[in-house]
């Protein structure tokens, strides 16, 4: 099969001054009420970053498109309102995921430490799946890679309790689980849980979060660690299609979503992710304000905000986990 490749060409575009950037947006049909103010914004929020928020409203049909705005009523301030909504939404999500991440660390450490009666249980290879793959003709074991990454993250930690352990104890070389799992990344924690054998400990952790399948929690940890990284690196979450399709449970211990709604929900859109965040928060922090704060952000999102772009159904506020 012969693939079609577009011929590459040299990049010849030249840098534009802030004034030229403002003029370019205006020429494309964006209403600039105050050129100086628009210039001030563009000197602090790059033209290219803001492009992610103008793009859905422009003609981007092909390489020859002039990127003119498809609506004649869009002001520069409307784009800034959408950008600010996304920034505030990232902050809300990041804070929520922080609570979830801390709770997960605690529950995994406590459950596995008590059951194994081993302070360094994460170094016991028998507790993990024998997962291997071939890379460049070489066998790579997932547990070995995981342990290497854990060791690396311990070594680069500046936490006082890690330094104290290393200065006081000679063996084992690495700290106990309740120290170690505090300094590994959420992504590494997600892989650790995924690689654990499907024993009672793994089921216990999932059950503590109202889930009856460890596969669901594995998926949620993977998805939320990716979402957390998007927020931490200031990436857009509005109108984004995420890499990980999040699984939506039909047999959770608490009210989640009805089966019809689950069937219609796009698994790679933000609404699906927010449902999972809300479900866990209601368990670990029953009096949380996540729903209230989310509604407040949406109410102040500006005229360009479309909840459909994030996968929200019209009556989302009255569905399952969002009731009350």
Coordinates of C-alpha atoms in Angstrom, one line a residue:
X1 CA 0.0 0.0 0.0
X2 CA 1.4 3.4 -1.0
X3 CA 0.7 6.2 1.4
X4 CA 0.1 9.8 0.3
X5 CA 2.4 12.2 2.0
X6 CA 2.0 16.0 1.6
X7 CA 5.2 17.4 0.3
X8 CA 7.1 19.4 2.9
X9 CA 8.0 23.0 2.3
X10 CA 10.3 25.4 4.2
X11 CA 8.8 27.5 7.0
X12 CA 9.0 31.1 5.8
X13 CA 6.6 33.0 8.1
X14 CA 8.2 35.9 9.9
X15 CA 7.6 37.1 13.5
X16 CA 4.8 39.7 13.8
X17 CA 4.8 42.7 16.1
X18 CA 2.0 43.0 18.7
X19 CA 0.4 45.8 16.6
X20 CA 0.5 43.6 13.5
X21 CA -1.1 40.7 15.4
X22 CA -4.0 43.0 16.5
X23 CA -4.4 44.2 12.9
X24 CA -4.4 40.7 11.6
X25 CA -7.2 39.6 13.9
X26 CA -9.2 42.7 13.0
X27 CA -8.7 42.0 9.3
X28 CA -10.1 38.5 9.8
X29 CA -13.3 39.9 11.2
X30 CA -12.7 39.9 15.0
X31 CA -14.1 43.1 16.5
X32 CA -11.4 45.1 18.3
X33 CA -13.0 47.7 20.5
X34 CA -9.8 48.9 22.1
X35 CA -6.6 48.2 20.1
X36 CA -4.3 49.2 23.0
X37 CA -6.1 46.9 25.4
X38 CA -5.9 44.1 22.8
X39 CA -2.2 44.7 22.5
X40 CA -1.8 44.5 26.2
X41 CA -3.5 41.1 26.3
X42 CA -1.4 39.8 23.4
X43 CA 1.8 40.9 25.1
X44 CA 0.9 38.6 28.0
X45 CA -1.1 35.9 26.3
X46 CA 0.7 34.8 23.1
X47 CA -1.2 35.1 19.8
X48 CA -0.5 31.4 19.3
X49 CA -2.0 30.4 22.7
X50 CA -5.1 32.5 22.0
X51 CA -5.5 30.9 18.6
X52 CA -6.8 27.7 20.4
X53 CA -9.8 29.8 21.4
X54 CA -10.4 31.7 18.1
X55 CA -9.9 28.5 15.9
X56 CA -13.4 27.0 16.3
X57 CA -15.0 30.3 15.2
X58 CA -12.8 30.7 12.0
X59 CA -12.7 29.3 8.5
X60 CA -10.0 26.6 8.7
X61 CA -11.3 24.4 5.8
X62 CA -7.9 24.1 4.0
X63 CA -4.4 25.4 3.8
X64 CA -5.6 28.2 1.6
X65 CA -8.3 29.4 4.0
X66 CA -8.0 33.0 5.1
X67 CA -9.0 32.1 8.7
X68 CA -11.7 34.7 8.6
X69 CA -14.3 34.6 11.4
X70 CA -17.5 32.8 10.6
X71 CA -19.6 35.1 12.8
X72 CA -19.7 38.9 12.6
X73 CA -20.6 39.5 16.3
X74 CA -17.4 38.2 18.0
X75 CA -15.4 40.8 20.0
X76 CA -11.9 40.4 21.2
X77 CA -13.3 40.5 24.8
X78 CA -15.4 37.4 24.0
X79 CA -12.3 35.4 23.2
X80 CA -10.7 36.6 26.4
X81 CA -13.8 35.7 28.4
X82 CA -13.5 32.1 26.9
X83 CA -9.8 32.0 27.7
X84 CA -10.4 33.1 31.3
X85 CA -13.2 30.6 31.7
X86 CA -10.8 27.8 30.6
X87 CA -8.1 29.0 33.0
X88 CA -10.5 29.1 36.0
X89 CA -11.9 25.7 35.0
X90 CA -8.3 24.2 35.0
X91 CA -7.7 25.6 38.5
X92 CA -11.0 24.1 39.8
X93 CA -10.2 20.7 38.2
X94 CA -6.5 20.7 39.4
X95 CA -7.6 21.4 43.0
X96 CA -10.2 18.6 42.8
X97 CA -7.7 16.1 41.4
X98 CA -5.2 17.0 44.1
X99 CA -7.7 15.8 46.7
X100 CA -8.4 12.6 44.8
X101 CA -4.7 11.9 44.3
X102 CA -3.9 12.3 48.0
X103 CA -6.8 10.0 48.9
X104 CA -5.6 7.4 46.5
X105 CA -2.1 7.4 47.8
X106 CA -3.4 7.1 51.3
X107 CA -5.8 4.2 50.5
X108 CA -3.3 2.2 48.5
X109 CA -0.5 2.6 51.1
X110 CA -2.8 1.8 54.0
X111 CA -4.5 -1.2 52.4
X112 CA -1.3 -2.9 51.0
X113 CA 0.8 -2.1 54.0
X114 CA -1.6 -3.6 56.5
X115 CA -2.3 -6.7 54.5
X116 CA 1.3 -7.5 53.6
X117 CA 2.7 -6.3 57.0
X118 CA 5.7 -5.2 54.8
X119 CA 6.9 -1.6 55.0
X120 CA 8.5 -2.0 51.5
X121 CA 5.8 -4.1 49.8
X122 CA 6.2 -2.2 46.5
X123 CA 9.6 -3.9 46.2
X124 CA 8.0 -7.4 46.4
X125 CA 7.8 -8.4 42.7
X126 CA 5.4 -11.3 43.5
X127 CA 2.7 -8.7 44.2
X128 CA 2.8 -7.5 40.6
X129 CA 1.8 -8.8 37.2
X130 CA 4.4 -10.5 35.1
X131 CA 4.0 -7.9 32.3
X132 CA 6.5 -7.9 29.5
X133 CA 6.8 -6.5 26.0
X134 CA 9.5 -6.6 23.3
X135 CA 11.2 -3.3 22.5
X136 CA 13.9 -3.4 19.7
X137 CA 14.2 -7.2 20.2
X138 CA 14.7 -6.9 23.9
X139 CA 12.3 -8.1 26.6
X140 CA 11.2 -5.2 28.8
X141 CA 9.4 -6.0 32.1
X142 CA 6.8 -3.4 33.2
X143 CA 7.6 -4.0 36.9
X144 CA 11.3 -3.4 36.4
X145 CA 10.6 -0.1 34.6
X146 CA 8.1 0.9 37.3
X147 CA 10.7 0.2 40.1
X148 CA 13.4 2.1 38.2
X149 CA 11.0 5.1 37.9
X150 CA 10.1 5.0 41.6
X151 CA 13.8 4.9 42.5
X152 CA 14.5 7.8 40.2
X153 CA 11.6 9.9 41.7
X154 CA 12.8 9.1 45.3
X155 CA 16.4 10.2 44.3
X156 CA 15.3 13.5 42.9
X157 CA 12.9 14.3 45.9
X158 CA 13.9 17.2 48.2
X159 CA 11.4 16.2 50.9
X160 CA 12.9 16.3 54.4
X161 CA 11.5 12.9 55.4
X162 CA 13.3 11.3 52.4
X163 CA 16.5 13.0 53.3
X164 CA 16.1 11.9 57.0
X165 CA 15.5 8.3 56.0
X166 CA 18.6 8.2 53.7
X167 CA 20.8 9.8 56.4
X168 CA 19.6 7.5 59.2
X169 CA 18.9 4.0 57.7
X170 CA 21.3 1.9 55.7
X171 CA 18.9 -0.9 54.6
X172 CA 16.7 -1.0 52.6
X173 CA 18.1 1.7 50.3
X174 CA 14.6 3.1 49.6
X175 CA 12.1 4.5 52.1
X176 CA 9.0 2.6 53.3
X177 CA 5.8 2.8 51.2
X178 CA 4.2 5.5 53.2
X179 CA 7.1 7.8 52.4
X180 CA 7.8 6.6 48.8
X181 CA 4.3 6.9 47.5
X182 CA 4.1 10.5 48.7
X183 CA 6.8 11.6 46.3
X184 CA 6.1 9.6 43.2
X185 CA 4.0 11.2 40.4
X186 CA 0.3 10.6 39.9
X187 CA 1.2 8.9 36.6
X188 CA 3.6 6.5 38.4
X189 CA 1.1 5.8 41.1
X190 CA -1.5 5.0 38.4
X191 CA 0.9 2.5 36.8
X192 CA 1.7 0.9 40.2
X193 CA -2.0 0.3 40.9
X194 CA -2.5 -1.0 37.4
X195 CA 0.4 -3.5 37.7
X196 CA -0.7 -4.9 41.0
X197 CA -2.2 -8.4 40.9
X198 CA -5.9 -8.4 40.9
X199 CA -6.1 -9.5 44.5
X200 CA -8.3 -8.5 47.4
X201 CA -6.1 -5.4 48.2
X202 CA -6.7 -4.0 44.8
X203 CA -10.4 -4.6 45.0
X204 CA -10.5 -3.1 48.5
X205 CA -9.0 0.2 47.2
X206 CA -11.6 0.4 44.4
X207 CA -14.4 -0.5 46.8
X208 CA -13.3 2.3 49.2
X209 CA -14.0 4.7 46.3
X210 CA -17.4 3.2 45.5
X211 CA -16.3 1.1 42.5
X212 CA -16.9 -2.6 42.1
X213 CA -14.4 -3.2 39.3
X214 CA -10.7 -2.5 39.5
X215 CA -10.6 -2.0 35.8
X216 CA -12.7 1.2 36.3
X217 CA -10.3 2.6 38.9
X218 CA -7.3 1.7 36.8
X219 CA -8.8 3.7 33.9
X220 CA -9.8 6.6 36.1
X221 CA -6.4 7.0 37.6
X222 CA -4.8 6.9 34.1
X223 CA -7.3 9.4 32.7
X224 CA -7.2 11.8 35.6
X225 CA -3.4 11.8 35.8
X226 CA -3.4 12.9 32.1
X227 CA -6.0 15.5 32.9
X228 CA -4.0 16.7 35.9
X229 CA -1.0 17.2 33.6
X230 CA -3.0 19.2 31.1
X231 CA -4.1 21.5 34.0
X232 CA -0.6 21.7 35.4
X233 CA 0.9 22.7 32.0
X234 CA -1.8 25.3 31.3
X235 CA -3.2 23.3 28.3
X236 CA -6.7 23.9 27.1
X237 CA -9.4 21.7 28.6
X238 CA -12.4 23.5 27.0
X239 CA -13.4 21.9 23.7
X240 CA -10.6 19.2 24.0
X241 CA -10.8 15.6 23.0
X242 CA -8.7 13.7 25.5
X243 CA -6.4 10.8 24.6
X244 CA -7.9 8.4 27.2
X245 CA -11.5 7.3 26.8
X246 CA -12.8 7.2 30.4
X247 CA -14.9 4.2 31.5
X248 CA -18.3 5.0 33.0
X249 CA -19.6 2.4 35.5
X250 CA -23.1 1.0 35.4
X251 CA -22.9 -0.8 38.7
X252 CA -21.3 1.7 41.0
X253 CA -22.2 1.7 44.7
X254 CA -23.6 5.2 44.5
X255 CA -25.7 7.1 42.0
X256 CA -23.5 7.8 38.9
X257 CA -25.4 8.2 35.7
X258 CA -28.3 6.2 34.2
X259 CA -27.6 3.8 31.5
X260 CA -29.1 5.9 28.7
X261 CA -27.0 8.9 29.6
X262 CA -23.9 6.7 29.8
X263 CA -24.6 5.4 26.3
X264 CA -24.9 8.9 24.9
X265 CA -21.9 10.4 26.8
X266 CA -18.7 10.9 24.8
X267 CA -15.9 9.2 26.8
X268 CA -13.2 11.5 25.5
X269 CA -14.9 14.8 26.4
X270 CA -14.6 16.8 29.7
X271 CA -18.1 16.1 31.0
X272 CA -17.4 12.4 31.3
X273 CA -14.2 13.2 33.3
X274 CA -16.0 15.7 35.5
X275 CA -18.6 13.0 36.4
X276 CA -15.9 10.7 37.7
X277 CA -14.2 13.5 39.6
X278 CA -17.6 14.5 41.2
X279 CA -18.3 10.8 42.1
X280 CA -15.0 10.4 44.0
X281 CA -15.2 13.8 45.6
X282 CA -18.6 13.0 47.1
X283 CA -17.0 10.0 48.8
X284 CA -13.8 11.5 50.1
X285 CA -15.1 15.0 50.7
X286 CA -18.9 14.8 51.2
X287 CA -19.4 18.5 51.7
X288 CA -17.3 19.6 48.7
X289 CA -18.3 22.7 46.6
X290 CA -17.2 21.3 43.3
X291 CA -20.7 21.3 41.7
X292 CA -21.5 24.8 43.0
X293 CA -18.2 26.2 41.8
X294 CA -18.6 24.5 38.4
X295 CA -22.0 26.1 38.0
X296 CA -20.7 29.5 39.0
X297 CA -17.9 29.2 36.4
X298 CA -20.3 28.2 33.7
X299 CA -22.7 31.1 34.5
X300 CA -19.8 33.6 34.0
X301 CA -18.3 31.8 31.0
X302 CA -19.3 34.5 28.4
X303 CA -21.4 34.4 25.3
X304 CA -19.1 32.0 23.3
X305 CA -19.2 29.3 25.9
X306 CA -21.0 26.2 24.6
X307 CA -21.3 23.3 27.0
X308 CA -21.8 21.0 24.0
X309 CA -18.1 21.6 23.2
X310 CA -17.2 19.8 26.4
X311 CA -19.7 17.0 26.0
X312 CA -22.3 18.3 28.4
X313 CA -25.9 17.1 27.8
X314 CA -28.6 19.8 28.0
X315 CA -30.0 18.6 31.4
X316 CA -26.6 17.7 32.9
X317 CA -27.4 19.5 36.2
X318 CA -30.2 17.1 37.1
X319 CA -28.5 13.8 36.1
X320 CA -27.2 11.2 38.5
X321 CA -24.2 12.3 40.4
X322 CA -25.0 16.0 39.8
X323 CA -28.4 15.9 41.5
X324 CA -28.8 18.0 44.6

